[in-house]
Amino acid sequence: MEQRIEKIKKQLHSQSYKLTPQREATVRVLLEHEEDHLSAEDVYLLVKEKAPEIGLATVYRTLELLSELKIVDKINFGDGVSRYDLRKEGAEHFHHHLVCVECGAVEEIEEDLLIDVEKQVESDWGFQVKDHRLTFHGICKKCQVVTVKS
Amino acid sequence: MEQRIEKIKKQLHSQSYKLTPQREATVRVLLEHEEDHLSAEDVYLLVKEKAPEIGLATVYRTLELLSELKIVDKINFGDGVSRYDLRKEGAEHFHHHLVCVECGAVEEIEEDLLIDVEKQVESDWGFQVKDHRLTFHGICKKCQVVTVKS
DNA sequence: TCTATTAATTAGAATGATTATCACCTAAAA
DNA sequence: TTTTAGGTGATAATCATTCTAATTAATAGA
Ligand SMILES: [Zn+2]
Ligand SMILES: [Zn+2]
Ligand SMILES: [Zn+2]
Ligand SMILES: [Zn+2]
């Protein structure tokens, strides 16, 4: 935890941004909820528990900043809210998601499944890939069992 | 054009929905702008040229309906607007997108690049894939040339 | 230390996209 | 004809996000 905060602090400093208490509180919330996919509002409410004086706008600005620095990724699952997802330790590609259309569960895939596909896109379309967003919609393991049973 | 409208009409009827004049006008706009990625507002303005009495709410309702029937796909490129994308003739998978981070151009890929990846997800994660969203962010051919030149 | 400058923050207003509501209007069924 | 179930258009309401003005904190130079 502390070392990851330290690392983020350095990333901010390298672009001459500061890790203010509000920003640190926000980052801590993100670290403590790495598996969840929190909306700005979610983050705001959680940060508020520790730092009640923080404003919603600050959370938005912090998330935007972290997003620019590629520390978090902004994703969108189709409900009208942006969600913010911390990049995994050491990962330089954005992980993929499996969204269950039955129960809404979101599973993460950290393996990069797109290496070959990206090569193909670069060679066949001449498009220089920098990042990707891949989400599968379908039925999770759990819901498949339920369906079979009923 | 006419045959595709006819087909969509049948799809609506099969769920006991009607192809009202407003819905038909909306579908025509989508067909005439297949390559673009129109927002609801865009569609509204275009439809209004032919059917000036149409209301914005009706456009939203129509797009939502077409979305449920998998005739269009609702996508989100990160600006705060949903965009609506007609499925290609006969395609039963949603096509992919290449978004240029330099110029904002959006290119489409109709080939399904994910067949192998989906197989892997089904076998390794036990997740039954129904649909996917894949977007690459990067630098388009055109912008690469500019970068080299300057 | 004092002061000027700049960066960050807050609360709240404003904006903009989307959704809900409601009165009215079909078209077909009974 | 009366009924019924969708549709529609205008407008209000909602909700996420961004902007603004005023305030505070941090920084650097005198
Ligand atoms: Zn499920
Ligand atoms: Zn995730
Ligand atoms: Zn470009
Ligand atoms: Zn498209």
Coordinates of C-alpha atoms (C1' of nucleotides) and ligand atoms in Angstrom, one line a residue:
Chain A
M1 CA 0.0 0.0 0.0
E2 CA 2.5 2.6 1.2
Q3 CA 4.9 1.8 -1.5
R4 CA 2.3 2.1 -4.2
I5 CA 1.3 5.5 -2.8
E6 CA 4.9 6.5 -2.9
K7 CA 5.2 5.4 -6.5
I8 CA 2.1 7.4 -7.4
K9 CA 3.5 10.4 -5.6
K10 CA 6.6 10.2 -7.7
Q11 CA 4.6 9.9 -10.9
L12 CA 2.7 13.1 -9.9
H13 CA 5.9 14.9 -9.0
S14 CA 7.5 14.0 -12.3
Q15 CA 4.8 16.0 -14.0
S16 CA 5.0 18.7 -11.3
Y17 CA 1.7 17.8 -9.6
K18 CA 1.4 17.5 -5.9
L19 CA 0.0 14.6 -3.9
T20 CA -2.3 16.7 -1.7
P21 CA -4.1 15.2 1.2
Q22 CA -7.3 15.1 -0.9
R23 CA -5.5 13.3 -3.7
E24 CA -3.9 10.9 -1.3
A25 CA -7.2 10.1 0.3
T26 CA -8.7 9.5 -3.1
V27 CA -5.9 7.2 -4.1
R28 CA -6.2 5.3 -0.9
V29 CA -9.9 4.6 -1.5
L30 CA -9.0 3.4 -5.0
L31 CA -6.3 1.1 -3.6
E32 CA -8.7 -0.3 -1.0
H33 CA -11.3 -1.1 -3.6
E34 CA -9.2 -2.3 -6.4
E35 CA -11.6 -5.1 -7.4
D36 CA -14.6 -2.8 -7.5
H37 CA -15.5 -0.5 -10.3
L38 CA -16.3 2.7 -8.5
S39 CA -18.1 5.6 -10.0
A40 CA -17.0 9.2 -9.1
E41 CA -19.9 9.4 -6.7
D42 CA -18.9 6.1 -5.1
V43 CA -15.4 7.3 -4.6
Y44 CA -16.6 10.6 -3.3
L45 CA -18.8 9.0 -0.6
L46 CA -16.0 6.7 0.4
V47 CA -13.4 9.4 0.6
K48 CA -15.8 11.5 2.6
E49 CA -15.7 9.0 5.4
K50 CA -12.1 9.7 6.0
A51 CA -11.8 13.3 4.8
P52 CA -15.3 14.8 5.2
E53 CA -14.3 18.2 3.9
I54 CA -13.5 17.0 0.4
G55 CA -15.7 18.2 -2.5
L56 CA -17.1 16.2 -5.3
A57 CA -15.4 18.4 -7.9
T58 CA -12.1 17.6 -6.3
V59 CA -12.7 13.9 -6.7
Y60 CA -13.6 14.5 -10.3
R61 CA -10.5 16.5 -10.9
T62 CA -8.3 14.0 -9.1
L63 CA -9.7 11.1 -11.1
E64 CA -9.3 13.0 -14.3
L65 CA -5.7 13.7 -13.3
L66 CA -4.9 10.1 -12.4
S67 CA -6.5 9.2 -15.7
E68 CA -4.2 11.4 -17.7
L69 CA -1.2 9.9 -16.0
K70 CA -2.5 6.4 -16.8
I71 CA -2.7 5.5 -13.1
V72 CA -6.4 4.8 -13.4
D73 CA -8.5 4.0 -16.5
K74 CA -11.9 5.5 -17.1
I75 CA -14.4 2.9 -18.2
N76 CA -18.0 2.8 -19.1
F77 CA -20.3 -0.3 -18.9
G78 CA -23.3 1.3 -20.5
D79 CA -25.2 2.5 -17.4
G80 CA -24.8 6.3 -17.6
V81 CA -21.8 6.5 -15.2
S82 CA -18.1 6.5 -15.8
R83 CA -16.2 4.1 -13.6
Y84 CA -12.6 4.4 -12.5
D85 CA -10.3 1.4 -12.4
L86 CA -6.8 1.4 -11.0
R87 CA -4.2 -0.2 -13.2
K88 CA -2.8 -3.3 -11.7
E89 CA 0.7 -3.2 -10.3
G90 CA 3.2 -3.2 -13.1
A91 CA 0.6 -3.7 -15.8
E92 CA 1.1 -1.5 -18.8
H93 CA -2.0 -2.7 -20.7
F94 CA -5.5 -2.1 -19.5
H95 CA -7.2 -5.3 -18.3
H96 CA -10.3 -6.7 -19.8
H97 CA -13.8 -7.2 -18.3
L98 CA -16.5 -9.8 -18.4
V99 CA -19.9 -8.3 -17.6
C100 CA -22.7 -10.7 -16.8
V101 CA -26.0 -9.6 -18.4
E102 CA -28.0 -11.7 -15.8
C103 CA -26.5 -10.6 -12.5
G104 CA -24.4 -7.6 -13.4
A105 CA -21.2 -9.1 -11.9
V106 CA -18.0 -7.8 -13.4
E107 CA -15.0 -10.1 -13.6
E108 CA -11.5 -9.0 -14.6
I109 CA -9.1 -10.6 -16.9
E110 CA -5.5 -9.5 -16.4
E111 CA -3.9 -11.6 -19.1
D112 CA -3.5 -9.6 -22.3
L113 CA -5.6 -11.5 -24.8
L114 CA -5.0 -9.0 -27.5
I115 CA -1.4 -9.3 -28.4
D116 CA -2.0 -11.1 -31.7
V117 CA -5.1 -9.0 -32.5
E118 CA -3.1 -5.8 -32.0
K119 CA -0.4 -7.0 -34.3
Q120 CA -2.9 -7.7 -36.9
V121 CA -4.5 -4.3 -36.6
E122 CA -1.1 -2.6 -36.9
S123 CA -0.1 -4.6 -40.0
D124 CA -3.5 -4.8 -41.8
W125 CA -4.9 -1.4 -40.9
G126 CA -1.8 0.6 -40.3
F127 CA -3.1 1.8 -37.0
Q128 CA -0.6 2.3 -34.2
V129 CA -2.3 0.9 -31.1
K130 CA -1.7 2.7 -27.9
D131 CA -4.4 1.3 -25.7
H132 CA -7.5 -0.9 -25.8
R133 CA -10.9 -1.4 -24.3
L134 CA -12.3 -4.9 -24.3
T135 CA -15.5 -5.9 -22.6
F136 CA -17.4 -9.2 -23.1
H137 CA -21.1 -9.3 -22.3
G138 CA -22.5 -12.7 -21.5
I139 CA -23.4 -15.1 -18.8
C140 CA -21.1 -15.8 -15.9
K141 CA -20.4 -19.2 -14.5
K142 CA -22.7 -18.7 -11.6
C143 CA -25.7 -17.7 -13.6
Q144 CA -25.1 -20.6 -16.1
V145 CA -25.6 -23.0 -13.2
V146 CA -28.8 -21.3 -12.1
T147 CA -30.2 -21.4 -15.6
V148 CA -29.4 -25.1 -15.9
K149 CA -31.0 -25.9 -12.6
S150 CA -34.3 -24.0 -13.2
Chain B
M1 CA -32.3 0.4 -48.5
E2 CA -35.9 -0.6 -48.9
Q3 CA -35.1 -4.3 -48.3
R4 CA -33.3 -3.4 -45.1
I5 CA -36.2 -1.3 -43.9
E6 CA -38.5 -4.2 -44.8
K7 CA -36.3 -6.5 -42.7
I8 CA -36.3 -4.2 -39.7
K9 CA -40.1 -3.9 -40.1
K10 CA -40.3 -7.6 -39.7
Q11 CA -38.0 -7.7 -36.7
L12 CA -40.2 -5.1 -35.0
H13 CA -43.4 -6.9 -35.9
S14 CA -42.1 -10.2 -34.6
Q15 CA -42.0 -8.5 -31.2
S16 CA -45.3 -6.8 -31.9
Y17 CA -43.9 -3.4 -32.3
K18 CA -44.9 -1.2 -35.2
L19 CA -42.8 0.6 -37.7
T20 CA -44.4 4.0 -37.3
P21 CA -43.6 6.9 -39.6
Q22 CA -41.4 8.4 -36.9
R23 CA -39.5 5.1 -36.4
E24 CA -39.1 4.6 -40.2
A25 CA -37.7 8.2 -40.6
T26 CA -35.2 7.5 -37.8
V27 CA -34.1 4.2 -39.3
R28 CA -33.7 5.9 -42.7
V29 CA -31.4 8.5 -41.1
L30 CA -29.4 5.7 -39.6
L31 CA -29.1 3.9 -42.9
E32 CA -28.0 7.0 -44.7
H33 CA -25.3 7.6 -42.1
E34 CA -24.1 4.1 -41.5
E35 CA -20.4 5.2 -41.4
D36 CA -21.0 8.0 -38.9
H37 CA -21.4 7.5 -35.2
L38 CA -24.4 9.8 -34.5
S39 CA -25.5 10.9 -31.1
A40 CA -29.2 11.0 -30.3
E41 CA -29.1 14.8 -30.9
D42 CA -27.5 14.3 -34.3
V43 CA -30.1 11.8 -35.3
Y44 CA -32.9 14.1 -34.0
L45 CA -31.6 17.0 -36.1
L46 CA -31.3 14.9 -39.2
V47 CA -34.7 13.3 -38.8
K48 CA -36.3 16.7 -38.2
E49 CA -35.3 17.7 -41.7
K50 CA -37.7 15.2 -43.1
A51 CA -40.2 14.9 -40.4
P52 CA -40.2 18.2 -38.6
E53 CA -42.9 17.3 -36.1
I54 CA -40.9 14.6 -34.5
G55 CA -39.9 15.0 -30.8
L56 CA -36.5 14.4 -29.3
A57 CA -38.1 12.0 -26.8
T58 CA -39.4 9.8 -29.6
V59 CA -35.9 9.6 -31.1
Y60 CA -34.5 8.5 -27.8
R61 CA -37.3 5.9 -27.4
T62 CA -36.8 4.6 -31.0
L63 CA -33.0 4.3 -30.5
E64 CA -33.6 2.5 -27.2
L65 CA -36.0 0.1 -28.9
L66 CA -33.7 -0.6 -31.8
S67 CA -31.0 -1.2 -29.3
E68 CA -33.0 -3.8 -27.5
L69 CA -33.7 -5.6 -30.7
K70 CA -29.9 -5.5 -31.5
I71 CA -30.6 -3.5 -34.7
V72 CA -28.3 -0.8 -33.4
D73 CA -25.6 -0.8 -30.8
K74 CA -25.2 2.0 -28.3
I75 CA -21.6 3.0 -27.9
N76 CA -19.6 5.4 -25.9
F77 CA -16.3 6.9 -26.9
G78 CA -15.7 8.8 -23.6
D79 CA -17.1 12.2 -24.6
G80 CA -20.3 12.4 -22.5
V81 CA -22.6 11.2 -25.3
S82 CA -24.0 7.9 -26.4
R83 CA -23.7 7.1 -30.0
Y84 CA -25.8 4.8 -32.0
D85 CA -24.3 2.4 -34.6
L86 CA -26.3 0.3 -37.0
R87 CA -25.3 -3.3 -37.2
K88 CA -23.9 -4.1 -40.6
E89 CA -26.0 -6.1 -43.0
G90 CA -26.0 -9.7 -41.8
A91 CA -23.5 -9.2 -39.1
E92 CA -24.4 -10.9 -35.8
H93 CA -21.4 -9.6 -34.0
F94 CA -20.7 -6.0 -33.1
H95 CA -18.0 -4.4 -35.2
H96 CA -14.8 -3.0 -33.7
H97 CA -13.5 0.6 -33.6
L98 CA -10.2 2.3 -34.1
V99 CA -10.2 5.7 -32.4
C100 CA -7.4 8.1 -33.2
V101 CA -6.2 10.0 -30.2
E102 CA -4.7 12.7 -32.4
C103 CA -7.5 13.7 -34.7
G104 CA -10.5 11.8 -33.3
A105 CA -11.2 9.9 -36.4
V106 CA -13.2 6.7 -35.9
E107 CA -12.5 3.8 -38.2
E108 CA -14.5 0.6 -38.3
I109 CA -13.4 -3.0 -38.4
E110 CA -15.9 -5.4 -39.6
E111 CA -13.9 -8.6 -39.5
D112 CA -14.4 -10.4 -36.3
L113 CA -11.0 -10.4 -34.7
L114 CA -12.2 -12.0 -31.5
I115 CA -13.2 -15.5 -32.5
D116 CA -10.1 -17.2 -30.9
V117 CA -10.2 -14.9 -27.9
E118 CA -13.8 -15.6 -27.2
K119 CA -13.1 -19.4 -27.4
Q120 CA -10.4 -18.9 -24.8
V121 CA -12.6 -16.9 -22.5
E122 CA -15.3 -19.5 -22.7
S123 CA -13.0 -22.4 -21.9
D124 CA -10.6 -20.7 -19.4
W125 CA -13.1 -18.5 -17.6
G126 CA -16.3 -20.5 -18.1
F127 CA -18.0 -17.3 -19.3
Q128 CA -20.5 -17.7 -22.0
V129 CA -19.9 -14.8 -24.4
K130 CA -22.9 -13.1 -26.0
D131 CA -21.5 -9.9 -27.3
H132 CA -18.4 -7.8 -27.1
R133 CA -17.1 -4.2 -27.2
L134 CA -13.6 -3.7 -28.6
T135 CA -12.1 -0.3 -29.2
F136 CA -8.5 0.5 -29.9
H137 CA -7.1 3.9 -29.1
G138 CA -4.0 4.9 -31.0
I139 CA -2.7 6.8 -34.0
C140 CA -4.3 6.5 -37.4
K141 CA -2.4 6.1 -40.6
K142 CA -3.0 9.7 -41.6
C143 CA -1.7 11.1 -38.3
Q144 CA 1.3 8.9 -38.3
V145 CA 2.4 10.5 -41.6
V146 CA 2.0 14.0 -40.2
T147 CA 4.0 13.1 -37.2
V148 CA 6.9 11.8 -39.3
K149 CA 6.8 14.8 -41.6
S150 CA 6.9 17.5 -38.9
Chain C
dT1 C1' 10.0 36.8 8.2
dC2 C1' 6.9 39.2 4.9
dT3 C1' 4.8 39.3 0.5
dA4 C1' 3.6 38.2 -4.1
dT5 C1' 2.4 34.5 -7.0
dT6 C1' 0.5 30.3 -8.2
dA7 C1' -1.7 25.9 -7.4
dA8 C1' -5.5 23.5 -5.2
dT9 C1' -9.7 23.3 -3.0
dT10 C1' -14.7 24.1 -1.8
dA11 C1' -19.5 24.9 -2.3
dG12 C1' -22.7 25.8 -5.1
dA13 C1' -24.5 27.2 -9.6
dA14 C1' -24.8 25.9 -14.3
dT15 C1' -24.9 22.7 -18.0
dG16 C1' -26.1 19.0 -20.9
dA17 C1' -27.7 14.4 -21.8
dT18 C1' -31.2 11.4 -20.8
dT19 C1' -35.6 9.8 -18.7
dA20 C1' -40.2 10.4 -16.8
dT21 C1' -44.7 12.3 -17.0
dC22 C1' -48.9 13.5 -18.9
dA23 C1' -52.4 14.7 -22.2
dC24 C1' -53.5 13.5 -26.6
dC25 C1' -53.8 10.5 -30.6
dT26 C1' -54.1 6.7 -33.3
dA27 C1' -55.5 1.9 -35.1
dA28 C1' -57.3 -2.2 -34.3
dA29 C1' -60.3 -5.4 -31.4
dA30 C1' -64.6 -6.3 -29.2
Chain D
dT1 C1' -69.2 2.5 -31.4
dT2 C1' -66.6 1.7 -27.3
dT3 C1' -62.5 -0.1 -25.5
dT4 C1' -57.8 -1.1 -25.3
dA5 C1' -53.0 -0.8 -25.9
dG6 C1' -49.5 1.4 -28.0
dG7 C1' -47.3 5.6 -29.7
dT8 C1' -46.3 10.5 -29.7
dG9 C1' -44.8 15.4 -28.5
dA10 C1' -44.0 18.9 -25.1
dT11 C1' -42.1 19.7 -21.1
dA12 C1' -40.5 18.9 -16.6
dA13 C1' -37.4 16.3 -13.8
dT14 C1' -33.2 13.9 -12.9
dC15 C1' -28.6 12.8 -12.8
dA16 C1' -23.7 13.1 -13.9
dT17 C1' -20.4 16.2 -14.8
dT18 C1' -18.2 20.7 -15.4
dC19 C1' -17.7 25.6 -14.4
dT20 C1' -17.2 29.6 -11.3
dA21 C1' -16.0 32.6 -7.7
dA22 C1' -14.2 32.9 -3.5
dT23 C1' -10.9 30.9 -0.2
dT24 C1' -6.9 28.6 1.4
dA25 C1' -2.3 26.5 1.1
dA26 C1' 2.1 26.2 -0.7
dT27 C1' 6.2 28.3 -2.8
dA28 C1' 9.7 31.5 -3.9
dG29 C1' 11.9 35.8 -3.7
dA30 C1' 13.0 40.2 -1.1
Ligands
ZN1 ZN -24.1 -13.6 -13.5
ZN2 ZN -11.5 -3.7 -13.9
ZN3 ZN -5.7 10.5 -36.7
ZN4 ZN -19.1 1.8 -35.8

